Amino acid sequence: MSRGSFRRLIGLIRLYALLISAAVRAKMQYKFDFVTSTLLESLMGAYDYMVALAALWRFHTVAGWNIYEVGLLYSVSKIGWGLYRTFLEEVDRFEGYIVRGDYDSILVRPYPSLFVLASRNFALERLSFVIQGAAVMVISLKGLLASGVLSLASVFHLLLAIVWTTLLFSAVGIATSAAAFVIVRIEELQVFTQNATSTASLYPLEIYPAWLRNMLLYVIPLGVGNYIPVRYLLGKGGTWLNLAVPAVVALLSIMLAVWLWRLGETRYHSTGS
Amino acid sequence: MSFIGHAASPDSLRKYRVLAFKGFIQNLQYTASHLVNSVASAIFGVLEVYFWLNVIPPQGFADYAPLTMVHYITINQAFVWFTQFGIRVRTRVRDAVRSGNVATELMRPIDFYAYHLATEYGSLLYGLLFRGVPVALMLSTLGFYIPKHPATWGWALFALLLGGYIAAANMYMVGLTAFWTTEIRTPYWVMSSLSLGFGGATFPLEVLPDRLYRLARWSPFACLNYNPARIYLELSGPELVLPGLVWAVIVTVIAQALTKIARRNLEVQGG
């Protein structure tokens, strides 16, 4: 990296920190409302886990996975989703920019458009997903460490799995939002590419039919971030490659998503005459 | 005495019919978009079917053999569009309070509660026909139950209509909290979680631990999905309509009482 590029990168990081701290200060004007609603959402939003909890409390396992093991899958996926929404909330709400024609104001800034979008909002309230996931992870780890299924070294790999999952959610989110440059309305597409697939990734992929499993591994690879490494860490199959593949897929996916975003940008035309 | 103010006269009833019809047709312009959404909704149905097929024992549990479980999930994927999703009355009431338009709405010679419920009900009927039915058709490849007795259709529909009414009234009350707090996010999360969890939208209530099951079964939320689905699947008789009738009356009385209190509490900002 040349000295100029390095200086520019440092400048971007400083600017990002400044803009984000302003966004956080604005949200903290209503501290009580923020804290109570985030905590309550963390509790209430854990519906999927509550369903799994109720089901596994009564029937013990799903495809051989117990509640702690499913909890591990759930927590990695939820934390990844929460971090994606926290950092890239405006990318997720990108449809509005295109519909209202607000994207013009992003383009006139002297910074990459994805950077400008990311720095416009730091969605602290989305940390409710992270809190949910972290709580489930603590419970699951306690059970799995006590029974000797997991070792402390596995915790490090789980943290890495969260990073890869966050990148994968970001890649899917950016690629889906890039479609707005062409088709404008993407809300329904997001339900398909993000909501349905993220829900699917909460459970072991072997419960699904082959077409759905393949979609979650090769087309919208959200299952690669959590299922592949967690399966190996729990001794349910695979090799050390299960820990390496998610990193490769996540990085390639991000590169592909950014390429799609740039391609989409070339198709952008503003609203109005 | 009428629970819904002006609703007693035939002329008023005609007004509410018109409002419901408007609520229905204003959704028609989004039909194509909703059909696309139905594909994604069907995927959620597929996820649920495979999750439960892998969880329950091969011989089933309670009244639910594996195939009955599939039937329960697929029919509820249609019902949820009438009793759980797409209910917007809460935001309509909240936005009216925030913008101050609520003052005009309260002055109209029409019952505030019935006005909002009628509009919502029309919209929910649209949801059932144009969102629920397509999802059920798509999921029918996994298994779909057709009742053996013709009367079952009528009883199940009646139970479902009551369920939609109770769901809309619940969300209306969530919207009413805006008269005090402006922000309704927290009551909404509480109500929607209870509706989903205790409503039996994604699993039969028998899955819950016994005490919770007994509590959920007699709560108003069971009338949203669990009761209509059991009647439809002929697992229970028409007597399961009764809890819906009772709860419909109770939520109406509570919603009307809260509306009166909210009306007295109304404070419109501005000069």
Coordinates of C-alpha atoms in Angstrom, one line a residue:
Chain A
M1 CA 0.0 0.0 0.0
S2 CA 1.4 3.4 -1.0
R3 CA 1.8 6.1 1.6
G4 CA -1.0 8.2 -0.1
S5 CA -3.4 5.3 0.1
F6 CA -2.6 4.6 3.7
R7 CA -3.1 8.3 4.6
R8 CA -6.5 8.2 2.8
L9 CA -7.5 5.0 4.7
I10 CA -6.7 6.6 8.0
G11 CA -8.6 9.7 7.0
L12 CA -11.7 7.5 6.1
I13 CA -11.5 5.7 9.5
R14 CA -11.3 9.0 11.3
L15 CA -14.2 10.4 9.4
Y16 CA -16.2 7.3 10.0
A17 CA -15.6 7.4 13.7
L18 CA -16.6 11.1 13.8
L19 CA -19.9 10.5 11.8
I20 CA -20.8 7.4 13.8
S21 CA -20.2 9.2 17.2
A22 CA -22.6 11.9 16.0
A23 CA -25.2 9.3 15.1
V24 CA -24.8 7.6 18.4
R25 CA -25.1 10.9 20.3
A26 CA -28.3 11.7 18.4
K27 CA -29.8 8.3 19.4
M28 CA -28.8 8.8 23.0
Q29 CA -31.0 11.8 23.4
Y30 CA -33.6 9.3 24.4
K31 CA -31.5 7.0 26.5
F32 CA -34.2 5.4 28.6
D33 CA -36.4 4.6 25.6
F34 CA -33.4 3.3 23.7
V35 CA -32.2 1.0 26.6
T36 CA -35.6 -0.4 27.5
S37 CA -36.8 -1.0 23.9
T38 CA -33.5 -2.6 23.0
L39 CA -33.6 -5.0 25.9
L40 CA -37.2 -5.8 25.4
E41 CA -36.7 -6.4 21.7
S42 CA -33.8 -8.7 22.6
L43 CA -36.1 -10.7 24.7
M44 CA -39.2 -10.6 22.4
G45 CA -37.2 -11.0 19.2
A46 CA -35.9 -14.4 20.3
Y47 CA -39.1 -16.0 19.0
D48 CA -37.3 -18.5 16.7
Y49 CA -35.1 -19.7 19.6
M50 CA -38.1 -19.9 21.9
V51 CA -39.8 -22.2 19.3
A52 CA -36.7 -24.4 19.1
L53 CA -36.5 -24.4 22.9
A54 CA -40.1 -25.5 23.3
A55 CA -39.8 -28.1 20.6
L56 CA -36.5 -29.5 21.9
W57 CA -37.7 -29.4 25.5
R58 CA -40.4 -31.8 24.5
F59 CA -38.7 -33.8 21.8
H60 CA -35.0 -33.5 22.8
T61 CA -33.2 -33.4 19.4
V62 CA -33.6 -32.2 15.8
A63 CA -31.8 -34.4 13.3
G64 CA -29.5 -35.4 16.2
W65 CA -28.7 -31.9 17.4
N66 CA -29.6 -31.0 21.0
I67 CA -30.7 -27.6 22.2
Y68 CA -27.2 -26.4 23.1
E69 CA -25.9 -27.4 19.6
V70 CA -28.8 -25.7 17.9
G71 CA -28.2 -22.8 20.2
L72 CA -24.7 -22.5 18.9
L73 CA -25.9 -22.3 15.2
Y74 CA -28.6 -19.8 16.2
S75 CA -26.2 -17.6 18.1
V76 CA -23.6 -17.3 15.4
S77 CA -26.2 -16.5 12.8
K78 CA -28.1 -14.0 15.0
I79 CA -24.9 -12.1 16.1
G80 CA -23.8 -12.0 12.4
W81 CA -27.2 -10.7 11.3
G82 CA -27.2 -8.1 14.2
L83 CA -23.7 -6.8 13.4
Y84 CA -24.6 -6.5 9.7
R85 CA -27.7 -4.5 10.5
T86 CA -25.8 -2.4 13.0
F87 CA -23.1 -1.4 10.6
L88 CA -25.0 -1.4 7.3
E89 CA -28.5 -0.5 8.2
E90 CA -28.7 2.1 5.5
V91 CA -27.6 -0.5 2.9
D92 CA -30.5 -2.6 4.1
R93 CA -32.9 0.3 3.7
F94 CA -31.4 1.3 0.3
E95 CA -34.7 1.0 -1.5
G96 CA -35.9 4.3 0.0
Y97 CA -32.8 6.1 -1.4
I98 CA -33.7 5.0 -4.9
V99 CA -37.4 5.6 -4.7
R100 CA -37.1 9.1 -3.2
G101 CA -34.1 10.0 -5.4
D102 CA -31.9 10.6 -2.4
Y103 CA -29.1 8.6 -3.8
D104 CA -28.0 11.8 -5.7
S105 CA -26.9 13.3 -2.4
I106 CA -24.7 10.2 -1.8
L107 CA -23.1 10.4 -5.2
V108 CA -21.9 14.0 -4.8
R109 CA -19.8 13.1 -1.7
P110 CA -16.1 12.7 -2.4
Y111 CA -16.1 9.2 -0.9
P112 CA -17.2 5.7 -2.1
S113 CA -21.0 5.4 -1.9
L114 CA -21.0 2.3 0.3
F115 CA -18.8 4.1 2.8
V116 CA -21.1 7.1 2.8
L117 CA -24.1 4.9 3.4
A118 CA -22.5 3.0 6.2
S119 CA -21.4 6.2 7.9
R120 CA -24.9 7.7 7.8
N121 CA -26.2 5.4 10.5
F122 CA -24.9 3.2 13.2
A123 CA -28.1 1.3 14.1
L124 CA -27.4 0.8 17.8
E125 CA -31.0 -0.6 18.3
R126 CA -30.0 -3.6 16.1
L127 CA -27.7 -4.6 18.8
S128 CA -30.8 -6.3 20.2
F129 CA -30.0 -9.2 17.8
V130 CA -26.4 -9.3 19.1
I131 CA -27.6 -9.4 22.7
Q132 CA -30.0 -12.2 21.9
G133 CA -27.4 -14.2 20.1
A134 CA -24.8 -13.6 22.8
A135 CA -27.1 -14.7 25.6
V136 CA -28.0 -17.9 23.7
M137 CA -24.3 -18.5 23.0
V138 CA -23.3 -18.2 26.7
I139 CA -26.0 -20.7 27.6
S140 CA -25.0 -23.1 24.9
L141 CA -21.3 -22.8 25.6
K142 CA -21.9 -23.4 29.3
G143 CA -23.7 -26.7 28.4
L144 CA -21.2 -27.8 25.7
L145 CA -18.0 -26.9 27.7
A146 CA -19.3 -28.7 30.8
S147 CA -20.1 -31.9 28.8
G148 CA -16.7 -31.7 27.1
V149 CA -18.2 -31.5 23.6
L150 CA -16.3 -28.2 23.0
S151 CA -12.9 -27.1 24.2
L152 CA -11.9 -23.5 25.0
A153 CA -10.0 -23.4 21.7
S154 CA -13.2 -23.9 19.9
V155 CA -14.5 -20.6 21.3
F156 CA -11.8 -18.8 19.2
H157 CA -13.1 -20.5 16.1
L158 CA -16.7 -19.6 17.0
L159 CA -15.7 -15.9 17.2
L160 CA -14.1 -16.2 13.7
A161 CA -17.3 -17.9 12.5
I162 CA -19.2 -14.8 13.7
V163 CA -16.9 -12.6 11.6
W164 CA -17.4 -14.7 8.5
T165 CA -21.2 -14.8 9.1
T166 CA -21.3 -11.1 9.4
L167 CA -19.4 -10.7 6.1
L168 CA -21.7 -13.2 4.4
F169 CA -24.8 -11.3 5.6
S170 CA -23.2 -8.1 4.4
A171 CA -22.4 -9.6 1.0
V172 CA -26.0 -10.8 0.6
G173 CA -27.3 -7.5 1.8
I174 CA -25.1 -5.4 -0.5
A175 CA -25.9 -7.7 -3.5
T176 CA -29.6 -7.5 -2.9
S177 CA -29.6 -3.8 -2.4
A178 CA -27.6 -3.4 -5.7
A179 CA -30.6 -4.9 -7.4
A180 CA -32.5 -1.7 -6.5
F181 CA -30.4 0.2 -9.1
V182 CA -32.2 -1.9 -11.7
I183 CA -35.6 -3.0 -10.3
V184 CA -36.0 -0.1 -7.7
R185 CA -38.3 -2.0 -5.3
I186 CA -36.4 -4.7 -3.4
E187 CA -38.4 -5.2 -0.3
E188 CA -39.9 -8.5 -1.5
L189 CA -36.6 -9.6 -2.8
Q190 CA -35.0 -9.0 0.6
V191 CA -37.7 -11.2 2.3
F192 CA -36.5 -14.0 0.0
T193 CA -32.7 -13.5 -0.1
Q194 CA -32.2 -12.3 3.5
N195 CA -35.1 -13.0 5.9
A196 CA -36.0 -16.5 4.6
T197 CA -32.4 -17.6 4.3
S198 CA -31.3 -16.2 7.6
T199 CA -34.2 -18.0 9.3
A200 CA -33.2 -21.2 7.5
S201 CA -29.6 -20.9 8.7
L202 CA -30.7 -21.0 12.4
Y203 CA -31.2 -24.8 12.2
P204 CA -29.0 -27.7 11.1
L205 CA -29.0 -27.8 7.3
E206 CA -29.5 -31.6 7.2
I207 CA -33.2 -31.2 8.1
Y208 CA -33.9 -29.5 4.7
P209 CA -34.4 -31.1 1.3
A210 CA -31.4 -31.1 -1.0
W211 CA -32.5 -28.1 -3.2
L212 CA -32.8 -25.9 -0.1
R213 CA -29.6 -27.1 1.5
N214 CA -27.7 -26.5 -1.8
M215 CA -29.2 -23.0 -2.1
L216 CA -27.9 -22.2 1.4
L217 CA -24.5 -23.5 0.7
Y218 CA -23.8 -22.5 -2.9
V219 CA -26.3 -19.8 -4.0
I220 CA -27.0 -17.6 -0.9
P221 CA -24.2 -19.1 1.2
L222 CA -25.4 -18.1 4.6
G223 CA -25.2 -21.7 5.8
V224 CA -21.4 -21.6 5.2
G225 CA -20.8 -19.0 7.9
N226 CA -22.3 -21.0 10.8
Y227 CA -23.3 -24.5 9.9
I228 CA -20.1 -25.6 8.2
P229 CA -17.7 -24.6 11.1
V230 CA -20.1 -25.4 13.9
R231 CA -20.7 -28.9 12.5
Y232 CA -17.0 -29.6 12.6
L233 CA -16.4 -28.1 16.0
L234 CA -19.2 -30.2 17.5
G235 CA -17.6 -33.4 16.0
K236 CA -20.6 -34.0 13.6
G237 CA -18.4 -34.4 10.5
G238 CA -16.0 -32.6 8.3
T239 CA -12.3 -31.7 8.5
W240 CA -10.2 -28.7 9.4
L241 CA -11.3 -27.3 6.0
N242 CA -14.7 -26.6 7.6
L243 CA -12.9 -23.8 9.5
A244 CA -11.1 -22.4 6.4
V245 CA -13.8 -22.6 3.8
P246 CA -16.1 -20.0 5.5
A247 CA -13.3 -17.4 5.4
V248 CA -12.7 -17.9 1.7
V249 CA -16.4 -17.9 0.8
A250 CA -17.0 -14.8 2.9
L251 CA -14.2 -12.8 1.3
L252 CA -15.1 -13.9 -2.2
S253 CA -18.8 -13.1 -1.5
I254 CA -17.9 -9.6 -0.3
M255 CA -15.8 -9.0 -3.4
L256 CA -18.6 -10.2 -5.7
A257 CA -21.2 -8.1 -3.8
V258 CA -19.1 -4.9 -4.1
W259 CA -18.5 -5.6 -7.8
L260 CA -22.3 -6.0 -8.3
W261 CA -22.8 -2.8 -6.4
R262 CA -20.5 -0.9 -8.7
L263 CA -22.1 -2.5 -11.7
G264 CA -25.5 -1.4 -10.4
E265 CA -24.2 2.2 -9.8
T266 CA -23.4 2.5 -13.5
R267 CA -27.2 1.8 -14.2
Y268 CA -28.4 4.5 -11.8
H269 CA -30.6 7.2 -13.1
S270 CA -32.2 9.7 -10.7
T271 CA -35.9 10.4 -10.3
G272 CA -37.6 13.3 -11.9
S273 CA -37.3 14.9 -15.3
Chain B
M1 CA -76.8 -0.3 24.0
S2 CA -74.2 -0.9 21.4
F3 CA -70.6 -1.8 22.1
I4 CA -69.5 0.2 19.0
G5 CA -71.3 3.5 19.4
H6 CA -73.0 4.4 16.1
A7 CA -72.8 0.9 14.8
A8 CA -76.4 0.0 15.7
S9 CA -78.3 1.6 12.8
P10 CA -78.4 0.0 9.3
D11 CA -77.1 3.2 7.8
S12 CA -74.0 3.0 10.0
L13 CA -73.5 -0.7 9.1
R14 CA -73.5 0.3 5.4
K15 CA -70.7 2.9 6.2
Y16 CA -68.6 0.2 7.8
R17 CA -69.2 -2.1 4.9
V18 CA -68.0 0.6 2.6
L19 CA -64.9 1.2 4.8
A20 CA -64.1 -2.5 4.7
F21 CA -64.5 -2.6 1.0
K22 CA -62.1 0.4 0.7
G23 CA -59.7 -1.3 2.9
F24 CA -59.9 -4.3 0.6
I25 CA -59.5 -2.5 -2.7
Q26 CA -56.7 -0.2 -1.7
N27 CA -54.5 -3.3 -1.5
L28 CA -55.4 -4.4 -5.0
Q29 CA -52.8 -2.1 -6.5
Y30 CA -50.0 -4.1 -4.8
T31 CA -51.3 -7.6 -5.9
A32 CA -48.3 -8.4 -8.1
S33 CA -45.8 -7.4 -5.4
H34 CA -47.8 -9.5 -2.8
L35 CA -47.7 -12.5 -5.1
V36 CA -43.9 -12.3 -5.2
N37 CA -43.8 -12.0 -1.5
S38 CA -46.0 -15.2 -1.3
V39 CA -43.1 -17.2 -2.7
A40 CA -40.9 -16.1 0.1
S41 CA -43.7 -16.8 2.6
A42 CA -44.0 -20.3 1.1
I43 CA -40.3 -20.8 1.8
F44 CA -40.9 -20.0 5.5
G45 CA -43.6 -22.6 5.4
V46 CA -41.2 -25.1 3.9
L47 CA -38.7 -24.4 6.7
E48 CA -41.3 -25.0 9.3
V49 CA -42.6 -28.2 7.8
Y50 CA -39.1 -29.7 7.6
F51 CA -38.1 -28.5 11.1
W52 CA -41.2 -30.1 12.7
L53 CA -40.9 -33.3 10.6
N54 CA -37.4 -33.7 12.0
V55 CA -38.4 -32.9 15.5
I56 CA -41.5 -34.9 16.3
P57 CA -41.2 -38.7 16.7
P58 CA -42.3 -40.9 13.8
Q59 CA -45.5 -41.9 15.6
G60 CA -46.4 -38.2 16.1
F61 CA -47.5 -36.6 19.4
A62 CA -50.9 -35.7 20.9
D63 CA -53.4 -35.5 18.0
Y64 CA -50.7 -34.9 15.5
A65 CA -49.3 -37.6 13.3
P66 CA -46.4 -36.3 11.0
L67 CA -48.8 -35.7 8.1
T68 CA -51.3 -33.9 10.4
M69 CA -48.4 -31.7 11.5
V70 CA -47.8 -30.8 7.9
H71 CA -51.5 -30.0 7.4
Y72 CA -51.5 -27.9 10.5
I73 CA -48.5 -25.8 9.3
T74 CA -49.7 -25.4 5.7
I75 CA -53.2 -24.3 6.6
N76 CA -51.8 -21.8 9.2
Q77 CA -49.5 -20.4 6.5
A78 CA -52.7 -19.2 4.9
F79 CA -54.5 -18.2 8.1
V80 CA -51.5 -16.0 9.4
W81 CA -52.3 -13.5 6.6
F82 CA -55.6 -12.9 8.2
T83 CA -54.7 -13.0 11.9
Q84 CA -51.0 -12.2 12.3
F85 CA -49.3 -10.4 9.4
G86 CA -50.2 -7.2 7.5
I87 CA -52.2 -5.7 10.3
R88 CA -51.6 -2.0 10.0
V89 CA -54.3 -0.5 12.3
R90 CA -51.7 0.2 15.0
T91 CA -49.6 2.4 12.7
R92 CA -52.7 4.1 11.4
V93 CA -53.8 5.1 14.9
R94 CA -50.3 6.0 15.9
D95 CA -49.7 8.2 12.8
A96 CA -53.0 9.9 13.3
V97 CA -52.0 10.8 16.9
R98 CA -48.5 12.0 15.8
S99 CA -49.8 14.1 13.0
G100 CA -52.7 15.5 15.0
N101 CA -55.2 14.2 12.4
V102 CA -56.7 12.2 15.3
A103 CA -58.6 15.3 16.4
T104 CA -60.5 15.3 13.0
E105 CA -61.0 11.6 13.1
L106 CA -62.5 11.8 16.6
M107 CA -64.9 14.5 15.5
R108 CA -66.3 12.5 12.7
P109 CA -69.9 11.2 13.1
I110 CA -68.6 7.7 13.1
D111 CA -67.3 5.5 15.9
F112 CA -63.5 5.8 16.0
Y113 CA -63.0 2.2 16.9
A114 CA -65.4 0.7 14.4
Y115 CA -64.0 3.0 11.7
H116 CA -60.5 1.7 12.2
L117 CA -61.6 -1.9 12.6
A118 CA -63.8 -1.9 9.5
T119 CA -61.0 -0.6 7.4
E120 CA -58.6 -3.1 8.8
Y121 CA -61.0 -6.0 8.4
G122 CA -61.3 -5.3 4.6
S123 CA -57.5 -5.2 4.3
L124 CA -57.2 -8.5 6.2
L125 CA -59.8 -10.2 3.9
Y126 CA -57.5 -9.1 1.0
G127 CA -54.6 -10.6 2.9
L128 CA -56.4 -13.9 3.3
L129 CA -57.4 -14.1 -0.4
F130 CA -54.4 -12.7 -2.2
R131 CA -51.6 -13.6 0.2
G132 CA -52.8 -16.6 2.3
V133 CA -54.5 -18.6 -0.4
P134 CA -51.5 -18.5 -2.9
V135 CA -49.1 -19.5 -0.1
A136 CA -51.4 -22.4 0.8
L137 CA -51.6 -23.5 -2.8
M138 CA -47.8 -23.5 -3.1
L139 CA -47.4 -25.5 0.1
S140 CA -50.1 -27.9 -1.0
T141 CA -47.4 -29.9 -2.7
L142 CA -46.2 -30.9 0.8
G143 CA -49.6 -31.8 2.0
F144 CA -52.9 -30.0 2.4
Y145 CA -56.0 -31.2 4.2
I146 CA -59.5 -31.0 2.8
P147 CA -62.2 -31.3 5.4
K148 CA -64.5 -34.3 5.1
H149 CA -67.7 -32.7 6.3
P150 CA -69.0 -29.6 4.4
A151 CA -70.1 -27.9 7.7
T152 CA -66.4 -27.9 8.8
W153 CA -65.7 -25.2 6.2
G154 CA -68.4 -22.9 7.7
W155 CA -67.3 -23.4 11.3
A156 CA -63.6 -23.0 10.5
L157 CA -64.3 -19.8 8.5
F158 CA -66.5 -18.4 11.3
A159 CA -63.7 -19.2 13.9
L160 CA -61.2 -17.5 11.6
L161 CA -63.3 -14.4 11.1
L162 CA -63.5 -14.1 14.8
G163 CA -59.7 -14.6 15.1
G164 CA -59.0 -11.8 12.6
Y165 CA -61.3 -9.5 14.5
I166 CA -59.6 -10.3 17.8
A167 CA -56.2 -9.8 16.2
A168 CA -57.2 -6.4 14.7
A169 CA -58.8 -5.3 18.0
N170 CA -55.6 -6.2 19.9
M171 CA -53.4 -4.2 17.5
Y172 CA -55.9 -1.3 17.6
M173 CA -55.2 -1.2 21.4
V174 CA -51.5 -1.2 20.7
G175 CA -52.1 1.8 18.5
L176 CA -54.1 3.5 21.2
T177 CA -51.0 3.5 23.5
A178 CA -49.7 6.3 21.2
F179 CA -52.2 8.6 23.0
W180 CA -49.9 8.4 26.0
T181 CA -46.5 7.5 24.7
T182 CA -46.4 8.5 21.0
E183 CA -44.0 5.5 20.4
I184 CA -45.7 2.1 20.3
R185 CA -42.8 -0.1 19.5
T186 CA -42.6 -1.8 22.9
P187 CA -46.3 -2.7 23.2
Y188 CA -46.2 -3.9 19.6
W189 CA -43.3 -6.3 20.3
V190 CA -45.1 -7.7 23.4
M191 CA -48.4 -8.1 21.5
S192 CA -46.9 -9.7 18.4
S193 CA -44.8 -12.1 20.4
L194 CA -47.8 -13.2 22.4
S195 CA -49.9 -13.5 19.3
L196 CA -47.3 -15.6 17.5
G197 CA -46.2 -17.7 20.5
F198 CA -49.7 -18.3 22.1
G199 CA -51.6 -18.1 18.8
G200 CA -50.4 -21.4 17.5
A201 CA -49.4 -19.9 14.2
T202 CA -46.3 -22.0 13.6
F203 CA -46.9 -25.0 15.9
P204 CA -49.7 -26.6 17.8
L205 CA -50.0 -25.3 21.4
E206 CA -49.6 -28.8 22.7
V207 CA -45.9 -28.4 22.1
L208 CA -45.6 -25.9 24.9
P209 CA -44.9 -27.1 28.5
D210 CA -48.2 -28.2 30.1
R211 CA -48.9 -25.1 32.3
L212 CA -48.1 -22.8 29.4
Y213 CA -50.3 -24.8 27.1
R214 CA -53.3 -24.5 29.5
L215 CA -52.7 -20.8 29.8
A216 CA -52.3 -20.3 26.0
R217 CA -55.2 -22.4 25.1
W218 CA -57.7 -20.2 27.0
S219 CA -56.0 -16.9 26.1
P220 CA -57.5 -14.7 23.3
F221 CA -54.4 -15.6 21.2
A222 CA -55.4 -19.2 20.7
C223 CA -58.5 -17.9 18.8
L224 CA -56.1 -16.5 16.1
N225 CA -54.7 -19.7 14.6
Y226 CA -54.9 -22.6 16.9
N227 CA -58.7 -22.9 17.2
P228 CA -59.6 -22.2 13.6
A229 CA -56.9 -24.7 12.4
R230 CA -58.1 -27.4 14.8
I231 CA -61.7 -27.0 13.5
Y232 CA -60.5 -27.0 9.9
L233 CA -58.4 -30.2 10.4
E234 CA -61.4 -31.8 12.2
L235 CA -59.4 -32.4 15.3
S236 CA -62.0 -30.4 17.3
G237 CA -65.7 -29.7 16.9
P238 CA -67.5 -26.4 16.3
E239 CA -67.6 -25.8 20.1
L240 CA -64.1 -24.3 19.7
V241 CA -65.8 -21.3 18.1
L242 CA -67.2 -20.3 21.5
P243 CA -63.9 -19.0 23.0
G244 CA -63.6 -16.8 20.0
L245 CA -67.1 -15.4 20.5
V246 CA -66.4 -14.7 24.2
W247 CA -63.0 -13.1 23.5
A248 CA -64.4 -11.0 20.6
V249 CA -66.9 -9.4 23.1
I250 CA -64.3 -8.9 25.8
V251 CA -61.7 -7.2 23.5
T252 CA -64.5 -5.0 22.0
V253 CA -65.5 -3.8 25.5
I254 CA -61.9 -3.2 26.5
A255 CA -61.0 -1.4 23.3
Q256 CA -64.1 0.8 23.6
A257 CA -63.3 1.7 27.2
L258 CA -59.7 2.5 26.3
T259 CA -60.9 4.6 23.4
K260 CA -63.0 6.7 25.8
I261 CA -60.1 7.2 28.2
A262 CA -57.8 8.0 25.3
R263 CA -60.3 10.6 24.0
R264 CA -60.3 12.3 27.3
N265 CA -56.5 12.2 27.4
L266 CA -56.1 13.7 23.9
E267 CA -53.7 16.6 23.6
V268 CA -53.0 18.0 20.1
Q269 CA -49.8 20.0 19.7
G270 CA -49.6 23.1 17.7
G271 CA -50.7 26.7 17.7

